[in-house]
PDB file of C-alpha atoms and ligand atoms in Angstrom:
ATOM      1  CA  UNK A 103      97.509  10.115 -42.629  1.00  0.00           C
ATOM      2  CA  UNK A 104      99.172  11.212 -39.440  1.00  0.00           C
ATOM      3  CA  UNK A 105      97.349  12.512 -36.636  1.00  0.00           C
ATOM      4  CA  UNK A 106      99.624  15.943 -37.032  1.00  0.00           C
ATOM      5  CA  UNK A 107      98.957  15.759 -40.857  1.00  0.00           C
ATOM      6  CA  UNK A 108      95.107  15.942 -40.250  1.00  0.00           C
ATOM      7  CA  UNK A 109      95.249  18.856 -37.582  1.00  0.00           C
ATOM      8  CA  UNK A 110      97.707  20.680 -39.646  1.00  0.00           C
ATOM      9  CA  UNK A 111      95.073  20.430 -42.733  1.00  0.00           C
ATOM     10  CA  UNK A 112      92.302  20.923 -40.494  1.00  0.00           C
ATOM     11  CA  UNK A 113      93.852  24.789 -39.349  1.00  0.00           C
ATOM     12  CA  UNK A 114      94.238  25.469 -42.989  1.00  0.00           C
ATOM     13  CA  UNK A 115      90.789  25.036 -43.648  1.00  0.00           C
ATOM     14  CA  UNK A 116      89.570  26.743 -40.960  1.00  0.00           C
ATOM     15  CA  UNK A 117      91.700  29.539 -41.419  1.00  0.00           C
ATOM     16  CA  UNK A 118      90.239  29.518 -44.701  1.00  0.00           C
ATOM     17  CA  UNK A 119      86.534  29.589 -43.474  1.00  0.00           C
ATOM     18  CA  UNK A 120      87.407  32.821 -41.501  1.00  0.00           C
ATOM     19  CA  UNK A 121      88.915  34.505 -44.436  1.00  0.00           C
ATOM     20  CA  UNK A 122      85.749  34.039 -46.101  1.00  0.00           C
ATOM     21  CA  UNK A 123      83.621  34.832 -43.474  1.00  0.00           C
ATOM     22  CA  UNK A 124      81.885  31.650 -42.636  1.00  0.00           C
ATOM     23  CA  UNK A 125      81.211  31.038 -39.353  1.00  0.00           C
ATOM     24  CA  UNK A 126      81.152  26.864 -38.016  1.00  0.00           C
ATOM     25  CA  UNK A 127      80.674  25.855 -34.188  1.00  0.00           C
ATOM     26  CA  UNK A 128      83.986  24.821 -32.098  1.00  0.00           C
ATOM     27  CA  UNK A 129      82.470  21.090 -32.806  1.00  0.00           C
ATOM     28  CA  UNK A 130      82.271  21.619 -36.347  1.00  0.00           C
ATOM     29  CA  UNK A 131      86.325  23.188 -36.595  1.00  0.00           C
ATOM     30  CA  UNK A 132      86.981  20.327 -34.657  1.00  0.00           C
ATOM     31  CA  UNK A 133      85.474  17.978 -37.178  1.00  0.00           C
ATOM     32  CA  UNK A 134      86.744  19.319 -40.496  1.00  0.00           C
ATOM     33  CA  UNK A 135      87.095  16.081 -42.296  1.00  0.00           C
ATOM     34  CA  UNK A 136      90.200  15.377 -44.228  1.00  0.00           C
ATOM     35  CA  UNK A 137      90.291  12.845 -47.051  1.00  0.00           C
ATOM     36  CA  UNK A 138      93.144  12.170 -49.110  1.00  0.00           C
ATOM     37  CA  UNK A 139      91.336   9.255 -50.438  1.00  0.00           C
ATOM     38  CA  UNK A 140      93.888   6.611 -49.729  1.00  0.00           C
ATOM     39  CA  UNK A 141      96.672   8.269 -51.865  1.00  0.00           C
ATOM     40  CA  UNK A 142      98.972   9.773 -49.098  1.00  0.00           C
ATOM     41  CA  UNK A 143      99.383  13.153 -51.063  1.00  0.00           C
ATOM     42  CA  UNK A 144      96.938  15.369 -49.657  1.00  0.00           C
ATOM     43  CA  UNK A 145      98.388  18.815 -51.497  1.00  0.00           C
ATOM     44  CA  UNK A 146      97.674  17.207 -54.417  1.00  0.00           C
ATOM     45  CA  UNK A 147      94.637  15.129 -54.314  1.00  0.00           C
ATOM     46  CA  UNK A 148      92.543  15.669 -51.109  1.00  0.00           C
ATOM     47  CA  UNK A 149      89.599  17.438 -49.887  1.00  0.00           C
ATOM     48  CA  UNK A 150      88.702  18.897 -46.366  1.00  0.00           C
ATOM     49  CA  UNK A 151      84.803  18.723 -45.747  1.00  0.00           C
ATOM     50  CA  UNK A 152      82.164  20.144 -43.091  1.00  0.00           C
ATOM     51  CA  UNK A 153      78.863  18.258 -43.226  1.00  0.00           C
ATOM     52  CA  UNK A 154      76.235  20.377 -41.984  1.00  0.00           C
ATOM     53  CA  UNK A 155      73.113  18.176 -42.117  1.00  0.00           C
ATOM     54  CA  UNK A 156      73.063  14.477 -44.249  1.00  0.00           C
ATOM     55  CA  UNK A 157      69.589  12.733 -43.627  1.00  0.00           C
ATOM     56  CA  UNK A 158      67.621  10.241 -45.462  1.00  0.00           C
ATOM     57  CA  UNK A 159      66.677  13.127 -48.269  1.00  0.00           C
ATOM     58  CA  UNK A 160      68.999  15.793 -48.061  1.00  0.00           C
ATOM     59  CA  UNK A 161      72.613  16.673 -47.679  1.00  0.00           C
ATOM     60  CA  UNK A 162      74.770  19.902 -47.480  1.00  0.00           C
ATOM     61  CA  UNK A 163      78.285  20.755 -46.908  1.00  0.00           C
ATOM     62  CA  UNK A 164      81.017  22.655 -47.188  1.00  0.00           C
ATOM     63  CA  UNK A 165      84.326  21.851 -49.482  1.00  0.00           C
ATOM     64  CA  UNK A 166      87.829  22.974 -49.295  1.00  0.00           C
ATOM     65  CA  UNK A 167      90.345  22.815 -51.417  1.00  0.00           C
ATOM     66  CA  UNK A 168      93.909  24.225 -51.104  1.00  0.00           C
ATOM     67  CA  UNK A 169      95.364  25.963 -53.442  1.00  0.00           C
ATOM     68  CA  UNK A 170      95.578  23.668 -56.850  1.00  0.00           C
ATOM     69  CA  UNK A 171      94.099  20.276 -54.952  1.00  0.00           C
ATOM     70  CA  UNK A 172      91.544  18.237 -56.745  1.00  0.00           C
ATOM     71  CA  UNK A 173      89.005  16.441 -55.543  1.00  0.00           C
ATOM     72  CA  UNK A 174      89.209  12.990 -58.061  1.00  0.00           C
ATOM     73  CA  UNK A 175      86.991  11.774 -60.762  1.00  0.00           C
ATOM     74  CA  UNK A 176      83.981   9.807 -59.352  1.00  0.00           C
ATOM     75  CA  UNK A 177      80.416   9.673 -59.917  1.00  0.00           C
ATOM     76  CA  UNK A 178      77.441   9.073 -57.632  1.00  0.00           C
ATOM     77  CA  UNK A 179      75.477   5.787 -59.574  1.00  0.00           C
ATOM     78  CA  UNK A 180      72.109   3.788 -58.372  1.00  0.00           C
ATOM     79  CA  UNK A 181      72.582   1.887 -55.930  1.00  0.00           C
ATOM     80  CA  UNK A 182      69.803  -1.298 -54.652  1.00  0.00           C
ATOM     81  CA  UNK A 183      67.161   1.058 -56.881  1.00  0.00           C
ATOM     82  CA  UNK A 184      67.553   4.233 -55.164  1.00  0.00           C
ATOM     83  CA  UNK A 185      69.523   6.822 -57.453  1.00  0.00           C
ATOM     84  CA  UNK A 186      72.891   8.314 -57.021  1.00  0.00           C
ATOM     85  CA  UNK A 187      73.346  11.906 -55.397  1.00  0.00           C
ATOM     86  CA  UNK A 188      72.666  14.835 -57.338  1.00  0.00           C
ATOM     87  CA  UNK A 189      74.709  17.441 -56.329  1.00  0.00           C
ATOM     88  CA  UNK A 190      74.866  21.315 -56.596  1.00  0.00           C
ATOM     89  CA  UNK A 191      77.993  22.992 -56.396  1.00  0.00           C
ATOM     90  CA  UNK A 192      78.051  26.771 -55.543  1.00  0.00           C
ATOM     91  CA  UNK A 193      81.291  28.683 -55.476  1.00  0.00           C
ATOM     92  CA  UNK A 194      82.100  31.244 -52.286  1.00  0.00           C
ATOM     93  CA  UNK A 195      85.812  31.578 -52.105  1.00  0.00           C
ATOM     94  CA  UNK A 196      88.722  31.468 -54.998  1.00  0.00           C
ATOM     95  CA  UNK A 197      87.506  29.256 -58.394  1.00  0.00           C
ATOM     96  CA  UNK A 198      86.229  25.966 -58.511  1.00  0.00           C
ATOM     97  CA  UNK A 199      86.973  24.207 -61.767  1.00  0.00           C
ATOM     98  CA  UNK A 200      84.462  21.444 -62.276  1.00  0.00           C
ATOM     99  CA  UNK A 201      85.183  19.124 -65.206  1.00  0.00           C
ATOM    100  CA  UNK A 202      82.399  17.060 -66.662  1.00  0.00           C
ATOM    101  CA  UNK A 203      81.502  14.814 -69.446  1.00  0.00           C
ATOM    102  CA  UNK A 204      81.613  16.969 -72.764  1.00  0.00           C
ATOM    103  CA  UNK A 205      83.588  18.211 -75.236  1.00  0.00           C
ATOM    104  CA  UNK A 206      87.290  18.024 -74.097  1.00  0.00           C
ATOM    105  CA  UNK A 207      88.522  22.270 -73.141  1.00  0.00           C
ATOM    106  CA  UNK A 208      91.974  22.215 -74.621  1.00  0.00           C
ATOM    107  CA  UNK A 209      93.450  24.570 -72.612  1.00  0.00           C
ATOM    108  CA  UNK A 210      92.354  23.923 -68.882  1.00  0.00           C
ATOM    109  CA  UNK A 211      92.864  25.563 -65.847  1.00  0.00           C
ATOM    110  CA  UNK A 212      93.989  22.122 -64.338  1.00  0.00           C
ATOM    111  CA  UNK A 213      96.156  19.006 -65.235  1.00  0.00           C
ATOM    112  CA  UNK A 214      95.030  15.715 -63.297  1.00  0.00           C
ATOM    113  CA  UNK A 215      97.008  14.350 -61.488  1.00  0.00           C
ATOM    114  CA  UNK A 216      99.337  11.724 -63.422  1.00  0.00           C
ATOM    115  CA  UNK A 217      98.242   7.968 -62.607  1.00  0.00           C
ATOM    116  CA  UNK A 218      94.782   8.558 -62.062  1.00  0.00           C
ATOM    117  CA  UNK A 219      91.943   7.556 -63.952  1.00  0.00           C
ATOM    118  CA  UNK A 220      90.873  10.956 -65.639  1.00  0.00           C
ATOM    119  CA  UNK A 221      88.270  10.567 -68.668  1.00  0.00           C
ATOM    120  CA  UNK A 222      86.239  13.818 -68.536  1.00  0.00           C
ATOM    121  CA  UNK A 223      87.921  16.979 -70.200  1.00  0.00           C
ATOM    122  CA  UNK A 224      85.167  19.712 -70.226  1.00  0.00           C
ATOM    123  CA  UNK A 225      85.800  22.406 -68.216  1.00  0.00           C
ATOM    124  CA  UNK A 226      83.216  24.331 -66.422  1.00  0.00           C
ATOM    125  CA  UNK A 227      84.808  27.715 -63.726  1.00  0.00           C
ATOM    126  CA  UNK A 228      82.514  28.133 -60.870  1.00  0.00           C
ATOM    127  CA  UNK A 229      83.830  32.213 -59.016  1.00  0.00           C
ATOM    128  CA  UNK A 230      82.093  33.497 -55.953  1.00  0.00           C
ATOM    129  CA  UNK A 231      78.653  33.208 -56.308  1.00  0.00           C
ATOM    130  CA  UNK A 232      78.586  30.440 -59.375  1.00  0.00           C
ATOM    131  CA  UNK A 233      76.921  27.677 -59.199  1.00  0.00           C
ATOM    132  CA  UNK A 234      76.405  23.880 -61.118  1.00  0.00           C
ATOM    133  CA  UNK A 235      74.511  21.139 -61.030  1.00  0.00           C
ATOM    134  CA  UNK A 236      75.363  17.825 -61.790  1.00  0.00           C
ATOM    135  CA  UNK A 237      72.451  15.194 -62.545  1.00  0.00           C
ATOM    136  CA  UNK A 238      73.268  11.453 -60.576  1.00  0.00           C
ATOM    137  CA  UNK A 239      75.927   9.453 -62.647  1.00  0.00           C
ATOM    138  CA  UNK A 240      77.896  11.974 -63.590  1.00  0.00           C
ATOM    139  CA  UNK A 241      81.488  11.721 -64.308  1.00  0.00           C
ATOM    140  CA  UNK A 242      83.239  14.734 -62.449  1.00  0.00           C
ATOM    141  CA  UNK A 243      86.613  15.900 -60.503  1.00  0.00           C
ATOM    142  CA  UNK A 244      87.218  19.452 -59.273  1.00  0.00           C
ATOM    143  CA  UNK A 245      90.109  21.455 -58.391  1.00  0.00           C
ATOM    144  CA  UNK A 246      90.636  24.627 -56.885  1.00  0.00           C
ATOM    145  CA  UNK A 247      92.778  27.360 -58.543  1.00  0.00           C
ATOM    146  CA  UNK A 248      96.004  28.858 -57.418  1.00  0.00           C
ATOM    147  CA  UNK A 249      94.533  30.541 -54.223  1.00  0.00           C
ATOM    148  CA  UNK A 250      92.541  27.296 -53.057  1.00  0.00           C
ATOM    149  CA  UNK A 251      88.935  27.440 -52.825  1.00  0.00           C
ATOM    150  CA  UNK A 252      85.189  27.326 -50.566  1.00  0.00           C
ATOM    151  CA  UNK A 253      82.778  25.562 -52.369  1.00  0.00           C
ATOM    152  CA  UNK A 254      78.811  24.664 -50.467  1.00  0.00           C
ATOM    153  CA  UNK A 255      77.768  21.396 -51.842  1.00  0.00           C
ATOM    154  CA  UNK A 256      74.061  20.728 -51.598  1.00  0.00           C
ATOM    155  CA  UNK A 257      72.727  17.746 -52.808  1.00  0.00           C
ATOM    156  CA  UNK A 258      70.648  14.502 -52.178  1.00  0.00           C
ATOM    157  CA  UNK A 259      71.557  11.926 -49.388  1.00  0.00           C
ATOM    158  CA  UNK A 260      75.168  10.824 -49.473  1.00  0.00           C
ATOM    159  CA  UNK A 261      76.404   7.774 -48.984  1.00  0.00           C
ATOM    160  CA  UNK A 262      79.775   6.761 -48.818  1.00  0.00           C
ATOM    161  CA  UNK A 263      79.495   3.145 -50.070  1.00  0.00           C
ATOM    162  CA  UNK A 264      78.232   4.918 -53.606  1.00  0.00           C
ATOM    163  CA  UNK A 265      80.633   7.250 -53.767  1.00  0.00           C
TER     164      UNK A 265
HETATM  165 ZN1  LIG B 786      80.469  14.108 -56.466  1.00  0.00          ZN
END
């Protein structure tokens, strides 16, 4: 991604932040991490992430999607004997659509993107205030609705190489 790519996604998501009241440090705005996860088409398939505190035990952060991105289908497995991330999901702006192993929703809220490796149908729609939690392991993606969406991510240590 270009440099002016990843401060123009980085105002969105603050802007976003402000419009639903949450307040982050000038270090923190500065920060906003923007992951398109190697696919080069960040409206579609991207995330932009604030990681408040990730220590040996305990992680928590702050996602954002724009309006209709998704976040793509991974899972968090055991890695050298220690288990994957278990991860809460709680909703504070827009809806979060969290799809999960299950039985398939027919009519969703959100198509995949084409090419990707989708395999896990079941819809689950996390507004303001919702929350989910997903045991380690679990097959999931997420997308945000048509007006985008905050969603605080609490969970176990995460680590990248697992992810
Ligand atoms: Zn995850």
């Amino acid at each position: 991604m270009k440099r002016s790519e990843i401060k123009k996604a980085q105002d969105r998501a603050y802007k976003m932040f402000v419009r639903a009241g949450i307040a982050l440090t000038q270090t923190e705005r500065a920060n906003i991490e923007v992951a398109d996860f190697g696919l080069g088409k960040l409206e579609k398939t991207g995330l932009e992430i604030v990681t408040y505190v990730n220590t040996e035990r305990v992680c928590a952060k702050e996602l954002v999607l724009f309006p209709s991105q998704v976040c793509p289908q991974h899972r968090h497995p055991t890695v050298n004997g220690r288990p994957g991330k278990e991860e809460t999901f709680r909703c504070r702006m827009g809806t979060v659509y969290v799809y999960v192993p299950g039985e398939e929703t027919k009519k969703r809220a959100v198509e995949p993107p084409k090419n990707g490796a989708y395999s896990v149908f079941h819809e689950i729609a996390l507004k303001p205030g919702d929350q989910y939690t997903l045991v380690p392991d679990t097959w999931h993606w997420f997308a945000a609705g048509p007006e985008g969406a905050i969603v605080s991510e609490f969970s176990t240590t995460s680590t990248d190489e697992a992810d």
